[in-house]
CSV table of C-alpha atoms and ligand atoms in Angstrom, one decimal:
chain,number,residue,atom,x,y,z
E,1,MET,CA,0.0,0.0,0.0
E,2,THR,CA,1.5,3.3,-1.0
E,3,VAL,CA,0.3,6.3,1.0
E,4,SER,CA,0.1,9.6,-0.8
E,5,VAL,CA,-0.2,12.8,1.3
E,6,THR,CA,-1.0,15.9,-0.7
E,7,ARG,CA,-1.4,19.4,0.9
E,8,THR,CA,-4.6,21.1,-0.1
E,9,GLY,CA,-4.6,24.9,-0.6
E,10,LYS,CA,-4.3,25.3,3.1
E,11,THR,CA,-1.0,24.7,4.9
E,12,PHE,CA,-2.5,22.6,7.7
E,13,VAL,CA,-4.7,20.3,5.7
E,14,ALA,CA,-3.7,17.3,3.5
E,15,GLU,CA,-5.6,14.8,1.5
E,16,VAL,CA,-4.5,11.2,1.9
E,17,GLU,CA,-4.8,8.6,-0.9
E,18,GLY,CA,-3.8,5.0,-1.3
E,19,VAL,CA,-5.3,3.9,2.1
E,20,ASP,CA,-8.3,1.7,2.4
E,21,LEU,CA,-9.5,1.8,6.0
E,22,SER,CA,-11.7,-1.3,5.6
E,23,GLU,CA,-8.5,-3.3,5.6
E,24,ALA,CA,-6.0,-3.8,8.4
E,25,LEU,CA,-3.1,-1.4,8.0
E,26,ASP,CA,0.5,-2.5,8.4
E,27,ASP,CA,2.7,-0.7,11.0
E,28,VAL,CA,4.6,1.3,8.3
E,29,THR,CA,1.3,2.7,7.0
E,30,VAL,CA,0.1,3.7,10.5
E,31,LYS,CA,3.5,5.3,11.2
E,32,GLU,CA,3.3,7.3,8.0
E,33,LEU,CA,-0.3,8.4,8.8
E,34,ARG,CA,0.7,9.4,12.3
E,35,GLN,CA,3.6,11.5,11.0
E,36,ALA,CA,1.3,13.1,8.3
E,37,TRP,CA,-1.2,13.9,11.0
E,38,TRP,CA,1.4,15.8,13.1
E,39,ASP,CA,2.8,17.5,10.0
E,40,ASN,CA,-0.6,18.7,8.8
E,41,SER,CA,-3.1,18.8,11.7
E,42,ILE,CA,-6.0,17.8,9.5
E,43,LEU,CA,-6.1,14.7,7.2
E,44,VAL,CA,-8.9,14.1,4.7
E,45,LEU,CA,-9.5,10.6,3.3
E,46,ARG,CA,-12.3,10.2,0.7
E,47,ASP,CA,-14.5,7.2,-0.2
E,48,GLN,CA,-13.9,5.2,2.9
E,49,HIS,CA,-16.8,2.7,3.1
E,50,ILE,CA,-16.2,1.5,6.6
E,51,SER,CA,-18.3,-0.1,9.3
E,52,ASP,CA,-18.4,1.1,12.9
E,53,ASP,CA,-16.0,-1.7,13.9
E,54,GLN,CA,-13.5,-0.7,11.3
E,55,HIS,CA,-13.8,3.0,12.3
E,56,ILE,CA,-13.0,2.0,15.9
E,57,ALA,CA,-10.2,-0.4,14.9
E,58,PHE,CA,-8.6,2.3,12.7
E,59,SER,CA,-8.9,4.9,15.5
E,60,ARG,CA,-7.3,2.6,18.1
E,61,GLN,CA,-4.1,2.7,16.0
E,62,PHE,CA,-3.5,6.2,17.3
E,63,GLY,CA,-4.3,5.6,21.0
E,64,GLU,CA,-6.9,4.7,23.6
E,65,LEU,CA,-10.4,5.9,22.8
E,66,GLN,CA,-12.6,8.0,25.1
E,67,GLY,CA,-16.3,8.4,25.5
E,68,HIS,CA,-18.4,11.5,26.0
E,69,THR,CA,-20.0,13.0,29.1
E,70,VAL,CA,-23.4,13.0,27.4
E,71,LYS,CA,-24.2,9.3,27.2
E,72,ASP,CA,-27.4,10.0,25.1
E,73,TRP,CA,-25.2,10.5,22.0
E,74,LEU,CA,-23.1,7.3,22.3
E,75,LEU,CA,-24.0,4.5,19.9
E,76,PRO,CA,-25.5,1.8,22.1
E,77,THR,CA,-23.9,-1.0,20.1
E,78,HIS,CA,-20.5,0.8,19.9
E,79,PRO,CA,-20.2,3.3,22.8
E,80,GLU,CA,-16.8,4.4,21.5
E,81,ILE,CA,-18.7,6.2,18.8
E,82,LEU,CA,-20.4,9.6,19.3
E,83,VAL,CA,-23.3,10.1,17.0
E,84,LEU,CA,-23.8,13.6,15.7
E,85,SER,CA,-27.1,13.5,13.9
E,86,ASN,CA,-30.0,15.9,13.6
E,87,ARG,CA,-32.3,12.9,13.1
E,88,GLY,CA,-30.9,10.6,15.8
E,89,CYS,CA,-29.6,7.3,14.5
E,90,GLY,CA,-29.2,3.8,15.9
E,91,GLY,CA,-31.1,4.6,19.1
E,92,VAL,CA,-29.3,7.8,19.8
E,93,LYS,CA,-31.1,11.1,20.5
E,94,PRO,CA,-31.1,13.7,17.8
E,95,LEU,CA,-28.5,16.5,18.3
E,96,GLU,CA,-29.6,19.9,17.3
E,97,ASN,CA,-27.0,22.5,16.4
E,98,GLY,CA,-24.2,20.1,17.2
E,99,GLY,CA,-20.9,21.9,17.4
E,100,ALA,CA,-22.1,25.1,15.7
E,101,TYR,CA,-19.6,27.3,17.6
E,102,TRP,CA,-15.8,27.4,17.6
E,103,HIS,CA,-14.3,24.8,19.9
E,104,SER,CA,-11.9,22.0,20.3
E,105,ASP,CA,-13.3,18.8,21.7
E,106,ILE,CA,-13.6,18.1,25.4
E,107,THR,CA,-11.2,20.8,26.6
E,108,TYR,CA,-13.3,20.8,29.8
E,109,GLN,CA,-11.4,17.7,31.0
E,110,THR,CA,-8.1,17.7,32.7
E,111,VAL,CA,-6.5,15.9,29.8
E,112,PRO,CA,-8.3,16.9,26.6
E,113,PRO,CA,-8.3,14.6,23.6
E,114,MET,CA,-5.4,14.3,21.2
E,115,GLY,CA,-7.7,14.1,18.2
E,116,SER,CA,-10.9,13.1,16.7
E,117,ILE,CA,-11.8,11.0,13.6
E,118,LEU,CA,-15.1,11.9,12.0
E,119,HIS,CA,-16.9,9.7,9.4
E,120,GLY,CA,-19.6,11.4,7.2
E,121,LEU,CA,-22.4,9.0,6.8
E,122,THR,CA,-25.2,11.2,5.5
E,123,VAL,CA,-24.4,14.7,4.5
E,124,PRO,CA,-26.7,17.5,3.3
E,125,PRO,CA,-26.4,18.6,-0.3
E,126,GLU,CA,-25.6,22.1,0.8
E,127,GLY,CA,-24.2,23.6,4.0
E,128,GLY,CA,-23.3,21.5,7.1
E,129,ASP,CA,-19.6,22.0,6.3
E,130,THR,CA,-17.0,21.8,9.1
E,131,LEU,CA,-14.7,24.8,9.4
E,132,TYR,CA,-11.3,24.2,10.9
E,133,ALA,CA,-9.0,26.9,12.3
E,134,ASP,CA,-5.2,26.5,12.4
E,135,MET,CA,-4.2,27.5,15.9
E,136,TYR,CA,-0.5,27.3,15.2
E,137,ALA,CA,-1.0,30.0,12.6
E,138,ALA,CA,-3.2,31.9,14.9
E,139,TYR,CA,-0.5,31.9,17.6
E,140,ASP,CA,2.3,32.8,15.2
E,141,ALA,CA,0.4,35.8,13.8
E,142,LEU,CA,-0.2,37.4,17.3
E,143,ASP,CA,1.7,40.6,17.9
E,144,ASP,CA,4.5,40.4,20.4
E,145,GLU,CA,2.6,42.3,23.1
E,146,THR,CA,-0.2,39.8,23.0
E,147,LYS,CA,2.2,36.9,23.1
E,148,GLU,CA,3.8,38.4,26.1
E,149,LEU,CA,0.4,38.9,27.8
E,150,ILE,CA,-0.7,35.3,27.3
E,151,ASP,CA,2.6,33.5,27.8
E,152,GLY,CA,2.5,31.5,31.0
E,153,ARG,CA,-1.2,32.3,31.7
E,154,ASN,CA,-3.9,29.7,32.2
E,155,ALA,CA,-7.5,29.7,31.1
E,156,ILE,CA,-10.4,28.1,32.8
E,157,HIS,CA,-12.5,25.6,30.8
E,158,ASN,CA,-15.9,24.1,31.8
E,159,TYR,CA,-18.7,22.3,29.9
E,160,LYS,CA,-21.4,23.5,32.2
E,161,HIS,CA,-22.0,27.0,30.8
E,162,ARG,CA,-22.3,25.9,27.2
E,163,TYR,CA,-24.5,22.9,28.1
E,164,LEU,CA,-26.9,24.8,30.4
E,165,MET,CA,-27.3,27.6,27.8
E,166,MET,CA,-28.3,24.9,25.2
E,167,ALA,CA,-30.6,23.1,27.8
E,168,GLU,CA,-32.4,26.3,28.7
E,169,GLY,CA,-33.2,26.7,25.0
E,170,GLY,CA,-34.6,23.2,24.9
E,171,ARG,CA,-31.8,22.0,22.7
E,172,ARG,CA,-30.2,19.6,25.2
E,173,PRO,CA,-31.7,17.2,27.8
E,174,THR,CA,-31.7,18.4,31.4
E,175,PRO,CA,-28.4,17.6,32.9
E,176,THR,CA,-28.2,14.9,35.6
E,177,ALA,CA,-26.9,15.6,39.0
E,178,GLU,CA,-24.0,13.3,38.1
E,179,GLN,CA,-23.1,15.4,35.0
E,180,LEU,CA,-23.3,18.6,37.0
E,181,ALA,CA,-20.9,17.2,39.6
E,182,GLU,CA,-18.6,16.0,36.8
E,183,TRP,CA,-18.4,19.4,35.1
E,184,GLN,CA,-15.9,21.2,37.2
E,185,ASP,CA,-13.5,24.0,36.2
E,186,VAL,CA,-10.2,22.8,34.7
E,187,GLU,CA,-7.2,24.9,33.8
E,188,HIS,CA,-5.0,24.8,30.7
E,189,PRO,CA,-2.2,27.1,29.5
E,190,ILE,CA,-3.4,29.5,26.8
E,191,VAL,CA,-0.2,28.8,24.8
E,192,LEU,CA,0.1,25.1,24.2
E,193,HIS,CA,3.5,23.6,23.5
E,194,HIS,CA,2.5,20.7,21.3
E,195,PRO,CA,4.1,17.5,22.6
E,196,ASP,CA,4.6,15.9,19.2
E,197,SER,CA,5.4,18.8,16.9
E,198,GLY,CA,7.2,21.1,19.4
E,199,ARG,CA,5.3,24.0,18.0
E,200,LYS,CA,3.3,26.6,19.9
E,201,ALA,CA,-0.5,26.8,19.4
E,202,LEU,CA,-3.1,29.1,20.8
E,203,PHE,CA,-5.4,27.1,23.0
E,204,VAL,CA,-8.6,28.8,23.9
E,205,ASN,CA,-12.1,28.1,22.4
E,206,GLU,CA,-15.4,29.8,22.4
E,207,GLY,CA,-17.1,26.5,23.3
E,208,PHE,CA,-15.7,25.8,26.7
E,209,THR,CA,-13.1,28.5,27.8
E,210,ILE,CA,-14.9,30.7,30.3
E,211,ALA,CA,-12.2,32.9,31.7
E,212,ILE,CA,-8.5,33.8,31.8
E,213,LYS,CA,-7.0,33.3,35.2
E,214,GLY,CA,-5.5,36.4,36.9
E,215,LEU,CA,-7.5,38.9,34.9
E,216,ASP,CA,-10.7,40.6,36.1
E,217,ASN,CA,-13.9,39.6,34.3
E,218,ASP,CA,-14.0,42.5,31.9
E,219,GLU,CA,-10.3,42.1,30.9
E,220,SER,CA,-10.7,38.4,30.6
E,221,ASP,CA,-13.9,38.7,28.4
E,222,ALA,CA,-12.3,41.3,26.2
E,223,LEU,CA,-9.1,39.3,25.7
E,224,LEU,CA,-10.9,36.1,25.0
E,225,GLN,CA,-13.1,37.8,22.5
E,226,ARG,CA,-10.1,39.3,20.7
E,227,LEU,CA,-8.4,35.9,20.6
E,228,TYR,CA,-11.5,34.2,19.2
E,229,GLU,CA,-11.9,36.9,16.5
E,230,HIS,CA,-8.3,36.6,15.6
E,231,SER,CA,-8.4,32.8,15.4
E,232,ALA,CA,-11.4,32.9,13.0
E,233,ARG,CA,-9.5,35.1,10.4
E,234,PRO,CA,-10.3,33.7,7.0
E,235,ASP,CA,-6.6,32.9,6.2
E,236,PHE,CA,-6.5,30.5,9.1
E,237,ILE,CA,-9.6,28.6,8.1
E,238,TYR,CA,-10.2,25.5,6.0
E,239,ALA,CA,-13.8,24.7,5.1
E,240,HIS,CA,-14.5,21.0,4.6
E,241,LYS,CA,-17.4,20.3,2.3
E,242,TRP,CA,-18.5,16.8,3.1
E,243,ARG,CA,-19.1,14.0,0.8
E,244,THR,CA,-20.6,10.7,1.9
E,245,ASP,CA,-17.9,8.4,3.4
E,246,ASP,CA,-15.3,11.1,3.9
E,247,ILE,CA,-13.1,10.7,6.9
E,248,VAL,CA,-11.6,13.8,8.5
E,249,MET,CA,-9.0,13.4,11.3
E,250,TRP,CA,-8.1,16.5,13.2
E,251,ASP,CA,-5.4,17.2,15.8
E,252,ASN,CA,-7.5,18.6,18.7
E,253,ARG,CA,-4.5,20.3,20.3
E,254,CYS,CA,-3.7,22.7,17.5
E,255,THR,CA,-7.1,23.3,15.7
E,256,MET,CA,-10.6,24.5,16.5
E,257,HIS,CA,-13.6,23.6,14.5
E,258,ARG,CA,-17.3,24.4,14.0
E,259,ALA,CA,-20.2,23.2,11.9
E,260,THR,CA,-22.0,25.6,9.5
E,261,SER,CA,-25.7,25.8,9.1
E,262,TYR,CA,-27.9,23.8,6.7
E,263,ASP,CA,-31.6,23.1,6.2
E,264,ALA,CA,-32.1,20.6,9.0
E,265,GLU,CA,-35.8,20.3,8.4
E,266,LYS,CA,-35.2,19.1,4.9
E,267,HIS,CA,-31.9,17.2,5.2
E,268,GLU,CA,-30.3,14.6,7.4
E,269,ARG,CA,-26.7,15.1,8.6
E,270,THR,CA,-25.3,12.1,10.4
E,271,MET,CA,-21.7,11.8,11.5
E,272,HIS,CA,-19.9,9.2,13.6
E,273,ARG,CA,-16.9,10.4,15.7
E,274,THR,CA,-14.3,8.6,17.6
E,275,THR,CA,-12.1,10.5,20.0
E,276,ILE,CA,-8.6,9.6,21.0
E,277,LYS,CA,-7.4,10.4,24.5
E,278,GLY,CA,-4.6,12.9,25.1
E,279,THR,CA,-1.5,11.5,26.6
E,280,ALA,CA,0.2,14.5,28.2
E,281,ARG,CA,-0.9,17.4,30.3
E,282,ARG,CA,-0.5,20.6,28.3
E,283,GLN,CA,2.5,22.6,29.3
E,284,ALA,CA,3.0,26.3,29.1
E,285,ALA,CA,5.3,27.3,26.3
E,286,ALA,CA,8.8,28.1,27.4
M,301,FE2,FE1,-16.4,19.0,18.0
């Protein structure tokens, strides 16, 4: 099997050809894919007609898998898979407006995931794209004064605020006492020193970052807003237009993502996601 990795128009996204994920991959191929993933942050593989078992087996080549705090969205037959579907699918509750805000996955846990692997099963003919932001580029483009301001600072992340906002609008089930107890504040450095690439990335997200430690509320809100707007600059963004059986793998440590809108009344959008555990606590950049 010869793996071909081709950069798209964006510097942090590559399309991979020559790999069939329905077959077992040899060690050399897995090693090449892992290196390509660190080199590019986002890998796109087209026409991968894979089962849930094959999706899980492929994902496990990159590390241990983790579930999700909202069990309603885990596939009962394969709880390693998170179902993002506006219709519900396989006994899973429908998810309205899933991920329609800039975020990286599960940063509200002490050790956020290393990455996620998303399989597009049913995609709308128009809209429902996933936008990805290059957080290496976002960090690199900050002015020196801002770099100095955020260097060594931590931000607080929590799932509760986002979830309760959605639950109040009737778009999420009422959280259980167990979930509320689980959703505690965690801290991560704003500047992430990527353990595999050695590069620095900006690590805040609109989904789950609620404050910057050591700043008063107004200063914190203003700085976070400025960093979010900066990160969403068009030159840092790749828009993935889904085709059925696309696989997109993103490095969760140096990218953010969000879904775009589509006609959810008319069209189904169903994705299966596996999530790979992070292996190292983020460290402040030196
Ligand atoms: Fe996400």
